[in-house]
């Protein structure tokens, strides 16, 4: 290698050095920036080391410091002891670097007179600076490290020059560790070490080694240099070992970029920080300084009389903690107290400006800001608590005022027109004041007293009266005494309104979620019999049917507010009638199930889930005495279907204990004559022509479908191990078998035959279940690309088919009456289509289609507004353009926060947690999939054997639907 540098090397090294010098000079404009300065010094040290090794190679060889490289083919002579060049440059660089880590401390000690943060009385001040805040311990650690490094360097150079024997040089590094150990002993003195966990029961968490700690540290000093020297002469290993040690030191130092408060880590965490502010200077006592002579004589000034006092600095009698700006710039003592003018500025006729010094008070200000932020957060939480307490008290006060108004209204009526006996009788029967007042309001003799009722109750009573009037008249005195004596619900005295709500439930809800026998229920209801009917069940049915109320004539503008209040009254009534001693009655179990549907539609999924769990738990101990097995089995399978569906949409294991292999409807006669189904929406529709409802047949098919869904849920959530290709495709084969064996009466959903809404919903559930089963596999990298492509076609097929059925439902009946679980089906089908097939149909049109169908039922089902917002956010996440008429498609603007989302689906999103599913899939699924898939595709109802999805009769017309 040439002893001189090339032009390119010279230019590069000079440029590097100049840049590093510029960086070092720039650090003086800020807080010193020791880390940046150390990098700059490293660059300069590299340039000098590179140059000196090249320049001094021949000189070392001329001095006899040379040897042959025995590991090379050509054993040429090369210079030795070149490590001394690197070591000396490193030591010089570290020495020159001393001012930079302490730059802020030096500035703090010299700017404005070295003790500006401490009040020092006149008699304590002497000439020279008392570096009160200077970190002497850190400087001592730094200098002792340099001494130790110098000692080790001397060892290395001596070894190369004198060939010291191993038994002699082995212990020389122990002497090099003395400076650092002395400083450690004086400043820290911590000799305890952490005991490994297995030994802590015998030795405790910390063990004090005493003097053995220092022997151990000396042994470390012996080991470090000799571990490298042992490998000297083996090319590459010695240097690579040094590089590994340097990298580990960098990692270790990076861990200490955050300050530590433990004394045992303070030395290892040496870093450049602002002057220490651990002790508050305003409260720390002044150190007991003693008068010291500045010279070598003991008490006399140099050149003066031996008994004369030494000359002191002329400073103010009091030194301020923070000097004013003028004194700070002049580096003079300041005796001013904010906002007064100090004596120095007063003598110069200038005003004092007190500013905290940025270099020394930045950390204090940051700590104060954090403290204030914490205080502000605490006050905010306290304010929220007070606000909640205030709202609670206000509601309680309002409730007391309203109850008082009801009682006043009743008392005013007492003694007039013969109502006193009836009122007393109702009070003894346990009826509430509100119910009695509502009954009195229905009497034509007391209608003029309605003005006495508070505004909220007056509005609610007025709503009920107008609803009753819309449904063919108020209750009037001509009604029979028997009807007046027996009331299934105390919310309203109008039997016509109650009957209208029951007819709505039996038309739209009962065929989808069959929890009781319709004929037996209606017989008990009409005969005031408690065998298959109860007050709680009737109130729950009315609450659920309130979601479906519409066409209220002159109260249409108040529909949402009014029906919501009416629904809450029915729910309160149902809860009041469900007493613990009757939980095991079959009608109570049915009421729990209906209350789940009612609260779920209101956007109260978390509360509704409790009702569903109560229904399942109460069913286990139900009192079946006198109850037909048909009723009991129908209820059990109805709850099983409802529970499994909700578990599938919320991704949890079902509560229901029913087995997926049990035979459904053994006791239920599905071949019996069904009641007629009529398109009932408003009073008068009951006289329209009807057709067989197929409700029992649809329910039995639905139960069998959800037996397969139950098995699919257990595949991913069960305890039988991870999901395999056989277990997953067994579920898919179960779905195909279900479709193949579906009775012809409910299998044909051609729009020309006008299939019933619950039949269409049955097919929508089928397609949703298949998407639910196969969609997670599209994210599974354990399957091949070809297998996932085939799966994608199946998922897209079922997604499009489900959306087509939704469009068909909307054309025949509108989606105003769709159940909440059907809305979840629509979300999953739409989500699968826009993700897996965003171009056919266009994803933006699918988004508009889904939002429009949800909008139609937002007025009755509050949960659909939240589902709308969740699906809109999903479309935004997928970068799908929202339709231009988005404002018209969305429900009235409502803040959908965390509670609203959790009350919609008990989770933060409606989407499947595919990451959890794929984690529970067997690793070997890819090897078994192809063979199992071919056998499933041979099924008659497999998608590949069906008519083309692009058939003109099965093509989606979402665009035309939205443009209608």
PDB file of N, CA and C in Angstrom, residues 435-513:
ATOM      1  N   UNK A 435    -100.339   5.148  34.610  1.00  0.00           N
ATOM      2  CA  UNK A 435    -101.353   4.340  33.928  1.00  0.00           C
ATOM      3  C   UNK A 435    -102.759   4.821  34.265  1.00  0.00           C
ATOM      4  N   UNK A 436    -102.962   5.128  35.544  1.00  0.00           N
ATOM      5  CA  UNK A 436    -104.295   5.607  35.961  1.00  0.00           C
ATOM      6  C   UNK A 436    -104.599   6.941  35.296  1.00  0.00           C
ATOM      7  N   UNK A 437    -103.586   7.842  35.238  1.00  0.00           N
ATOM      8  CA  UNK A 437    -103.815   9.133  34.597  1.00  0.00           C
ATOM      9  C   UNK A 437    -104.101   8.971  33.114  1.00  0.00           C
ATOM     10  N   UNK A 438    -103.414   8.004  32.459  1.00  0.00           N
ATOM     11  CA  UNK A 438    -103.683   7.762  31.038  1.00  0.00           C
ATOM     12  C   UNK A 438    -105.097   7.250  30.837  1.00  0.00           C
ATOM     13  N   UNK A 439    -105.546   6.364  31.761  1.00  0.00           N
ATOM     14  CA  UNK A 439    -106.924   5.873  31.667  1.00  0.00           C
ATOM     15  C   UNK A 439    -107.923   7.007  31.863  1.00  0.00           C
ATOM     16  N   UNK A 440    -107.659   7.885  32.836  1.00  0.00           N
ATOM     17  CA  UNK A 440    -108.558   9.017  33.067  1.00  0.00           C
ATOM     18  C   UNK A 440    -108.595   9.927  31.849  1.00  0.00           C
ATOM     19  N   UNK A 441    -107.430  10.077  31.204  1.00  0.00           N
ATOM     20  CA  UNK A 441    -107.399  10.944  30.029  1.00  0.00           C
ATOM     21  C   UNK A 441    -108.282  10.406  28.909  1.00  0.00           C
ATOM     22  N   UNK A 442    -108.462   9.063  28.867  1.00  0.00           N
ATOM     23  CA  UNK A 442    -109.320   8.487  27.841  1.00  0.00           C
ATOM     24  C   UNK A 442    -110.801   8.679  28.106  1.00  0.00           C
ATOM     25  N   UNK A 443    -111.151   9.107  29.302  1.00  0.00           N
ATOM     26  CA  UNK A 443    -112.550   9.351  29.621  1.00  0.00           C
ATOM     27  C   UNK A 443    -112.948  10.754  29.152  1.00  0.00           C
ATOM     28  N   UNK A 444    -114.028  10.845  28.424  1.00  0.00           N
ATOM     29  CA  UNK A 444    -114.393  12.126  27.823  1.00  0.00           C
ATOM     30  C   UNK A 444    -114.749  13.169  28.873  1.00  0.00           C
ATOM     31  N   UNK A 445    -115.053  12.706  30.106  1.00  0.00           N
ATOM     32  CA  UNK A 445    -115.440  13.681  31.124  1.00  0.00           C
ATOM     33  C   UNK A 445    -114.248  14.484  31.643  1.00  0.00           C
ATOM     34  N   UNK A 446    -113.009  13.939  31.478  1.00  0.00           N
ATOM     35  CA  UNK A 446    -111.857  14.605  32.107  1.00  0.00           C
ATOM     36  C   UNK A 446    -110.842  15.067  31.074  1.00  0.00           C
ATOM     37  N   UNK A 447    -111.230  15.116  29.833  1.00  0.00           N
ATOM     38  CA  UNK A 447    -110.256  15.533  28.820  1.00  0.00           C
ATOM     39  C   UNK A 447    -109.794  16.963  29.015  1.00  0.00           C
ATOM     40  N   UNK A 448    -110.663  17.784  29.633  1.00  0.00           N
ATOM     41  CA  UNK A 448    -110.256  19.176  29.836  1.00  0.00           C
ATOM     42  C   UNK A 448    -109.164  19.318  30.886  1.00  0.00           C
ATOM     43  N   UNK A 449    -108.926  18.255  31.677  1.00  0.00           N
ATOM     44  CA  UNK A 449    -107.893  18.332  32.714  1.00  0.00           C
ATOM     45  C   UNK A 449    -106.521  17.949  32.188  1.00  0.00           C
ATOM     46  N   UNK A 450    -106.394  17.686  30.893  1.00  0.00           N
ATOM     47  CA  UNK A 450    -105.101  17.302  30.318  1.00  0.00           C
ATOM     48  C   UNK A 450    -104.053  18.385  30.452  1.00  0.00           C
ATOM     49  N   UNK A 451    -104.533  19.625  30.573  1.00  0.00           N
ATOM     50  CA  UNK A 451    -103.580  20.731  30.683  1.00  0.00           C
ATOM     51  C   UNK A 451    -102.765  20.661  31.965  1.00  0.00           C
ATOM     52  N   UNK A 452    -103.231  19.912  32.950  1.00  0.00           N
ATOM     53  CA  UNK A 452    -102.528  19.829  34.223  1.00  0.00           C
ATOM     54  C   UNK A 452    -101.281  18.927  34.117  1.00  0.00           C
ATOM     55  N   UNK A 453    -101.230  18.084  33.082  1.00  0.00           N
ATOM     56  CA  UNK A 453    -100.115  17.133  32.974  1.00  0.00           C
ATOM     57  C   UNK A 453     -98.875  17.871  32.449  1.00  0.00           C
ATOM     58  N   UNK A 454     -97.647  17.548  32.956  1.00  0.00           N
ATOM     59  CA  UNK A 454     -96.442  18.187  32.431  1.00  0.00           C
ATOM     60  C   UNK A 454     -96.285  17.951  30.944  1.00  0.00           C
ATOM     61  N   UNK A 455     -95.517  18.848  30.316  1.00  0.00           N
ATOM     62  CA  UNK A 455     -95.403  18.826  28.857  1.00  0.00           C
ATOM     63  C   UNK A 455     -94.930  17.486  28.301  1.00  0.00           C
ATOM     64  N   UNK A 456     -93.835  16.865  28.830  1.00  0.00           N
ATOM     65  CA  UNK A 456     -93.400  15.591  28.241  1.00  0.00           C
ATOM     66  C   UNK A 456     -94.470  14.520  28.296  1.00  0.00           C
ATOM     67  N   UNK A 457     -95.158  14.370  29.455  1.00  0.00           N
ATOM     68  CA  UNK A 457     -96.191  13.365  29.561  1.00  0.00           C
ATOM     69  C   UNK A 457     -97.407  13.734  28.715  1.00  0.00           C
ATOM     70  N   UNK A 458     -97.717  15.026  28.641  1.00  0.00           N
ATOM     71  CA  UNK A 458     -98.863  15.448  27.839  1.00  0.00           C
ATOM     72  C   UNK A 458     -98.628  15.090  26.373  1.00  0.00           C
ATOM     73  N   UNK A 459     -97.387  15.284  25.895  1.00  0.00           N
ATOM     74  CA  UNK A 459     -97.072  14.925  24.515  1.00  0.00           C
ATOM     75  C   UNK A 459     -97.218  13.426  24.295  1.00  0.00           C
ATOM     76  N   UNK A 460     -96.710  12.626  25.264  1.00  0.00           N
ATOM     77  CA  UNK A 460     -96.760  11.180  25.099  1.00  0.00           C
ATOM     78  C   UNK A 460     -98.195  10.671  25.116  1.00  0.00           C
ATOM     79  N   UNK A 461     -98.988  11.177  26.051  1.00  0.00           N
ATOM     80  CA  UNK A 461    -100.407  10.783  26.090  1.00  0.00           C
ATOM     81  C   UNK A 461    -101.100  11.196  24.792  1.00  0.00           C
ATOM     82  N   UNK A 462    -100.750  12.387  24.299  1.00  0.00           N
ATOM     83  CA  UNK A 462    -101.357  12.871  23.057  1.00  0.00           C
ATOM     84  C   UNK A 462    -100.983  11.961  21.891  1.00  0.00           C
ATOM     85  N   UNK A 463     -99.741  11.475  21.897  1.00  0.00           N
ATOM     86  CA  UNK A 463     -99.314  10.566  20.831  1.00  0.00           C
ATOM     87  C   UNK A 463    -100.131   9.279  20.853  1.00  0.00           C
ATOM     88  N   UNK A 464    -100.266   8.711  22.076  1.00  0.00           N
ATOM     89  CA  UNK A 464    -101.033   7.469  22.182  1.00  0.00           C
ATOM     90  C   UNK A 464    -102.472   7.681  21.726  1.00  0.00           C
ATOM     91  N   UNK A 465    -103.053   8.820  22.110  1.00  0.00           N
ATOM     92  CA  UNK A 465    -104.437   9.093  21.706  1.00  0.00           C
ATOM     93  C   UNK A 465    -104.551   9.210  20.191  1.00  0.00           C
ATOM     94  N   UNK A 466    -103.592   9.910  19.564  1.00  0.00           N
ATOM     95  CA  UNK A 466    -103.662  10.064  18.110  1.00  0.00           C
ATOM     96  C   UNK A 466    -103.401   8.736  17.401  1.00  0.00           C
ATOM     97  N   UNK A 467    -102.470   7.903  17.975  1.00  0.00           N
ATOM     98  CA  UNK A 467    -102.258   6.588  17.400  1.00  0.00           C
ATOM     99  C   UNK A 467    -103.539   5.760  17.482  1.00  0.00           C
ATOM    100  N   UNK A 468    -104.183   5.809  18.651  1.00  0.00           N
ATOM    101  CA  UNK A 468    -105.421   5.070  18.809  1.00  0.00           C
ATOM    102  C   UNK A 468    -106.493   5.602  17.853  1.00  0.00           C
ATOM    103  N   UNK A 469    -106.535   6.921  17.724  1.00  0.00           N
ATOM    104  CA  UNK A 469    -107.517   7.506  16.807  1.00  0.00           C
ATOM    105  C   UNK A 469    -107.251   7.113  15.376  1.00  0.00           C
ATOM    106  N   UNK A 470    -105.973   7.019  15.014  1.00  0.00           N
ATOM    107  CA  UNK A 470    -105.649   6.619  13.654  1.00  0.00           C
ATOM    108  C   UNK A 470    -106.063   5.172  13.398  1.00  0.00           C
ATOM    109  N   UNK A 471    -105.965   4.361  14.436  1.00  0.00           N
ATOM    110  CA  UNK A 471    -106.336   2.962  14.266  1.00  0.00           C
ATOM    111  C   UNK A 471    -107.792   2.755  14.678  1.00  0.00           C
ATOM    112  N   UNK A 472    -108.665   3.561  14.085  1.00  0.00           N
ATOM    113  CA  UNK A 472    -110.123   3.401  14.149  1.00  0.00           C
ATOM    114  C   UNK A 472    -110.682   3.655  15.541  1.00  0.00           C
ATOM    115  N   UNK A 473    -110.388   4.841  16.052  1.00  0.00           N
ATOM    116  CA  UNK A 473    -111.140   5.343  17.191  1.00  0.00           C
ATOM    117  C   UNK A 473    -110.520   5.154  18.541  1.00  0.00           C
ATOM    118  N   UNK A 474    -110.881   6.081  19.456  1.00  0.00           N
ATOM    119  CA  UNK A 474    -110.456   5.980  20.859  1.00  0.00           C
ATOM    120  C   UNK A 474    -111.280   4.903  21.574  1.00  0.00           C
ATOM    121  N   UNK A 475    -110.725   4.524  22.726  1.00  0.00           N
ATOM    122  CA  UNK A 475    -111.555   3.713  23.608  1.00  0.00           C
ATOM    123  C   UNK A 475    -112.670   4.610  24.146  1.00  0.00           C
ATOM    124  N   UNK A 476    -113.851   4.093  24.276  1.00  0.00           N
ATOM    125  CA  UNK A 476    -114.967   4.908  24.707  1.00  0.00           C
ATOM    126  C   UNK A 476    -115.790   4.157  25.746  1.00  0.00           C
ATOM    127  N   UNK A 477    -116.695   4.835  26.398  1.00  0.00           N
ATOM    128  CA  UNK A 477    -117.448   4.184  27.469  1.00  0.00           C
ATOM    129  C   UNK A 477    -118.303   3.023  27.010  1.00  0.00           C
ATOM    130  N   UNK A 478    -118.547   2.894  25.688  1.00  0.00           N
ATOM    131  CA  UNK A 478    -119.396   1.804  25.222  1.00  0.00           C
ATOM    132  C   UNK A 478    -118.694   0.463  25.250  1.00  0.00           C
ATOM    133  N   UNK A 479    -117.370   0.470  25.455  1.00  0.00           N
ATOM    134  CA  UNK A 479    -116.649  -0.796  25.503  1.00  0.00           C
ATOM    135  C   UNK A 479    -117.166  -1.608  26.690  1.00  0.00           C
ATOM    136  N   UNK A 480    -117.085  -2.914  26.528  1.00  0.00           N
ATOM    137  CA  UNK A 480    -117.649  -3.807  27.549  1.00  0.00           C
ATOM    138  C   UNK A 480    -116.909  -3.675  28.862  1.00  0.00           C
ATOM    139  N   UNK A 481    -117.627  -3.971  29.922  1.00  0.00           N
ATOM    140  CA  UNK A 481    -117.027  -3.908  31.260  1.00  0.00           C
ATOM    141  C   UNK A 481    -115.930  -4.945  31.402  1.00  0.00           C
ATOM    142  N   UNK A 482    -116.118  -6.107  30.743  1.00  0.00           N
ATOM    143  CA  UNK A 482    -115.112  -7.169  30.850  1.00  0.00           C
ATOM    144  C   UNK A 482    -113.809  -6.738  30.210  1.00  0.00           C
ATOM    145  N   UNK A 483    -113.893  -6.060  29.035  1.00  0.00           N
ATOM    146  CA  UNK A 483    -112.685  -5.587  28.374  1.00  0.00           C
ATOM    147  C   UNK A 483    -112.005  -4.535  29.203  1.00  0.00           C
ATOM    148  N   UNK A 484    -112.776  -3.682  29.869  1.00  0.00           N
ATOM    149  CA  UNK A 484    -112.166  -2.652  30.711  1.00  0.00           C
ATOM    150  C   UNK A 484    -111.511  -3.255  31.931  1.00  0.00           C
ATOM    151  N   UNK A 485    -112.113  -4.370  32.442  1.00  0.00           N
ATOM    152  CA  UNK A 485    -111.541  -4.984  33.633  1.00  0.00           C
ATOM    153  C   UNK A 485    -110.206  -5.655  33.315  1.00  0.00           C
ATOM    154  N   UNK A 486    -110.104  -6.305  32.155  1.00  0.00           N
ATOM    155  CA  UNK A 486    -108.901  -7.081  31.805  1.00  0.00           C
ATOM    156  C   UNK A 486    -108.095  -6.328  30.753  1.00  0.00           C
ATOM    157  N   UNK A 487    -106.872  -6.008  31.089  1.00  0.00           N
ATOM    158  CA  UNK A 487    -105.977  -5.341  30.142  1.00  0.00           C
ATOM    159  C   UNK A 487    -104.649  -6.090  30.133  1.00  0.00           C
ATOM    160  N   UNK A 488    -104.163  -6.427  28.902  1.00  0.00           N
ATOM    161  CA  UNK A 488    -102.892  -7.130  28.780  1.00  0.00           C
ATOM    162  C   UNK A 488    -101.713  -6.192  29.023  1.00  0.00           C
ATOM    163  N   UNK A 489    -101.902  -4.929  28.822  1.00  0.00           N
ATOM    164  CA  UNK A 489    -100.837  -3.964  29.065  1.00  0.00           C
ATOM    165  C   UNK A 489    -101.443  -2.679  29.604  1.00  0.00           C
ATOM    166  N   UNK A 490    -100.716  -2.017  30.480  1.00  0.00           N
ATOM    167  CA  UNK A 490    -101.201  -0.783  31.093  1.00  0.00           C
ATOM    168  C   UNK A 490    -100.704   0.459  30.362  1.00  0.00           C
ATOM    169  N   UNK A 491     -99.950   0.263  29.286  1.00  0.00           N
ATOM    170  CA  UNK A 491     -99.446   1.411  28.543  1.00  0.00           C
ATOM    171  C   UNK A 491    -100.587   2.146  27.855  1.00  0.00           C
ATOM    172  N   UNK A 492    -101.525   1.398  27.290  1.00  0.00           N
ATOM    173  CA  UNK A 492    -102.675   2.010  26.624  1.00  0.00           C
ATOM    174  C   UNK A 492    -103.911   1.185  26.929  1.00  0.00           C
ATOM    175  N   UNK A 493    -105.028   1.853  26.972  1.00  0.00           N
ATOM    176  CA  UNK A 493    -106.294   1.151  27.208  1.00  0.00           C
ATOM    177  C   UNK A 493    -106.989   0.785  25.907  1.00  0.00           C
ATOM    178  N   UNK A 494    -106.377   1.128  24.757  1.00  0.00           N
ATOM    179  CA  UNK A 494    -106.987   0.842  23.466  1.00  0.00           C
ATOM    180  C   UNK A 494    -106.623  -0.561  23.024  1.00  0.00           C
ATOM    181  N   UNK A 495    -107.591  -1.471  22.992  1.00  0.00           N
ATOM    182  CA  UNK A 495    -107.356  -2.825  22.515  1.00  0.00           C
ATOM    183  C   UNK A 495    -107.079  -2.845  21.016  1.00  0.00           C
ATOM    184  N   UNK A 496    -107.609  -1.850  20.307  1.00  0.00           N
ATOM    185  CA  UNK A 496    -107.384  -1.813  18.856  1.00  0.00           C
ATOM    186  C   UNK A 496    -105.925  -1.501  18.533  1.00  0.00           C
ATOM    187  N   UNK A 497    -105.311  -0.605  19.303  1.00  0.00           N
ATOM    188  CA  UNK A 497    -103.895  -0.313  19.082  1.00  0.00           C
ATOM    189  C   UNK A 497    -103.042  -1.533  19.417  1.00  0.00           C
ATOM    190  N   UNK A 498    -103.362  -2.200  20.519  1.00  0.00           N
ATOM    191  CA  UNK A 498    -102.608  -3.404  20.897  1.00  0.00           C
ATOM    192  C   UNK A 498    -102.759  -4.472  19.819  1.00  0.00           C
ATOM    193  N   UNK A 499    -103.981  -4.648  19.328  1.00  0.00           N
ATOM    194  CA  UNK A 499    -104.211  -5.670  18.288  1.00  0.00           C
ATOM    195  C   UNK A 499    -103.476  -5.306  17.001  1.00  0.00           C
ATOM    196  N   UNK A 500    -103.429  -4.030  16.678  1.00  0.00           N
ATOM    197  CA  UNK A 500    -102.680  -3.611  15.480  1.00  0.00           C
ATOM    198  C   UNK A 500    -101.197  -3.952  15.619  1.00  0.00           C
ATOM    199  N   UNK A 501    -100.625  -3.699  16.779  1.00  0.00           N
ATOM    200  CA  UNK A 501     -99.215  -4.015  16.995  1.00  0.00           C
ATOM    201  C   UNK A 501     -98.966  -5.515  16.949  1.00  0.00           C
ATOM    202  N   UNK A 502     -99.893  -6.309  17.499  1.00  0.00           N
ATOM    203  CA  UNK A 502     -99.730  -7.764  17.451  1.00  0.00           C
ATOM    204  C   UNK A 502     -99.801  -8.261  16.015  1.00  0.00           C
ATOM    205  N   UNK A 503    -100.732  -7.710  15.203  1.00  0.00           N
ATOM    206  CA  UNK A 503    -100.832  -8.116  13.800  1.00  0.00           C
ATOM    207  C   UNK A 503     -99.556  -7.778  13.043  1.00  0.00           C
ATOM    208  N   UNK A 504     -98.960  -6.618  13.324  1.00  0.00           N
ATOM    209  CA  UNK A 504     -97.677  -6.285  12.692  1.00  0.00           C
ATOM    210  C   UNK A 504     -96.603  -7.301  13.071  1.00  0.00           C
ATOM    211  N   UNK A 505     -96.574  -7.689  14.343  1.00  0.00           N
ATOM    212  CA  UNK A 505     -95.567  -8.655  14.791  1.00  0.00           C
ATOM    213  C   UNK A 505     -95.776 -10.008  14.106  1.00  0.00           C
ATOM    214  N   UNK A 506     -97.021 -10.471  14.064  1.00  0.00           N
ATOM    215  CA  UNK A 506     -97.291 -11.776  13.473  1.00  0.00           C
ATOM    216  C   UNK A 506     -97.031 -11.791  11.977  1.00  0.00           C
ATOM    217  N   UNK A 507     -97.095 -10.652  11.321  1.00  0.00           N
ATOM    218  CA  UNK A 507     -96.870 -10.592   9.879  1.00  0.00           C
ATOM    219  C   UNK A 507     -95.383 -10.575   9.535  1.00  0.00           C
ATOM    220  N   UNK A 508     -94.605  -9.768  10.235  1.00  0.00           N
ATOM    221  CA  UNK A 508     -93.222  -9.518   9.824  1.00  0.00           C
ATOM    222  C   UNK A 508     -92.173 -10.168  10.729  1.00  0.00           C
ATOM    223  N   UNK A 509     -92.463 -10.349  11.996  1.00  0.00           N
ATOM    224  CA  UNK A 509     -91.457 -10.868  12.926  1.00  0.00           C
ATOM    225  C   UNK A 509     -91.629 -12.350  13.190  1.00  0.00           C
ATOM    226  N   UNK A 510     -92.846 -12.770  13.483  1.00  0.00           N
ATOM    227  CA  UNK A 510     -93.091 -14.148  13.907  1.00  0.00           C
ATOM    228  C   UNK A 510     -92.624 -15.180  12.870  1.00  0.00           C
ATOM    229  N   UNK A 511     -92.888 -15.028  11.567  1.00  0.00           N
ATOM    230  CA  UNK A 511     -92.418 -16.051  10.622  1.00  0.00           C
ATOM    231  C   UNK A 511     -90.895 -16.148  10.539  1.00  0.00           C
ATOM    232  N   UNK A 512     -90.200 -15.091  10.910  1.00  0.00           N
ATOM    233  CA  UNK A 512     -88.739 -15.089  10.844  1.00  0.00           C
ATOM    234  C   UNK A 512     -88.138 -15.619  12.140  1.00  0.00           C
ATOM    235  N   UNK A 513     -88.687 -15.199  13.277  1.00  0.00           N
ATOM    236  CA  UNK A 513     -88.190 -15.627  14.586  1.00  0.00           C
ATOM    237  C   UNK A 513     -89.375 -16.230  15.353  1.00  0.00           C
TER     238      UNK A 513
END
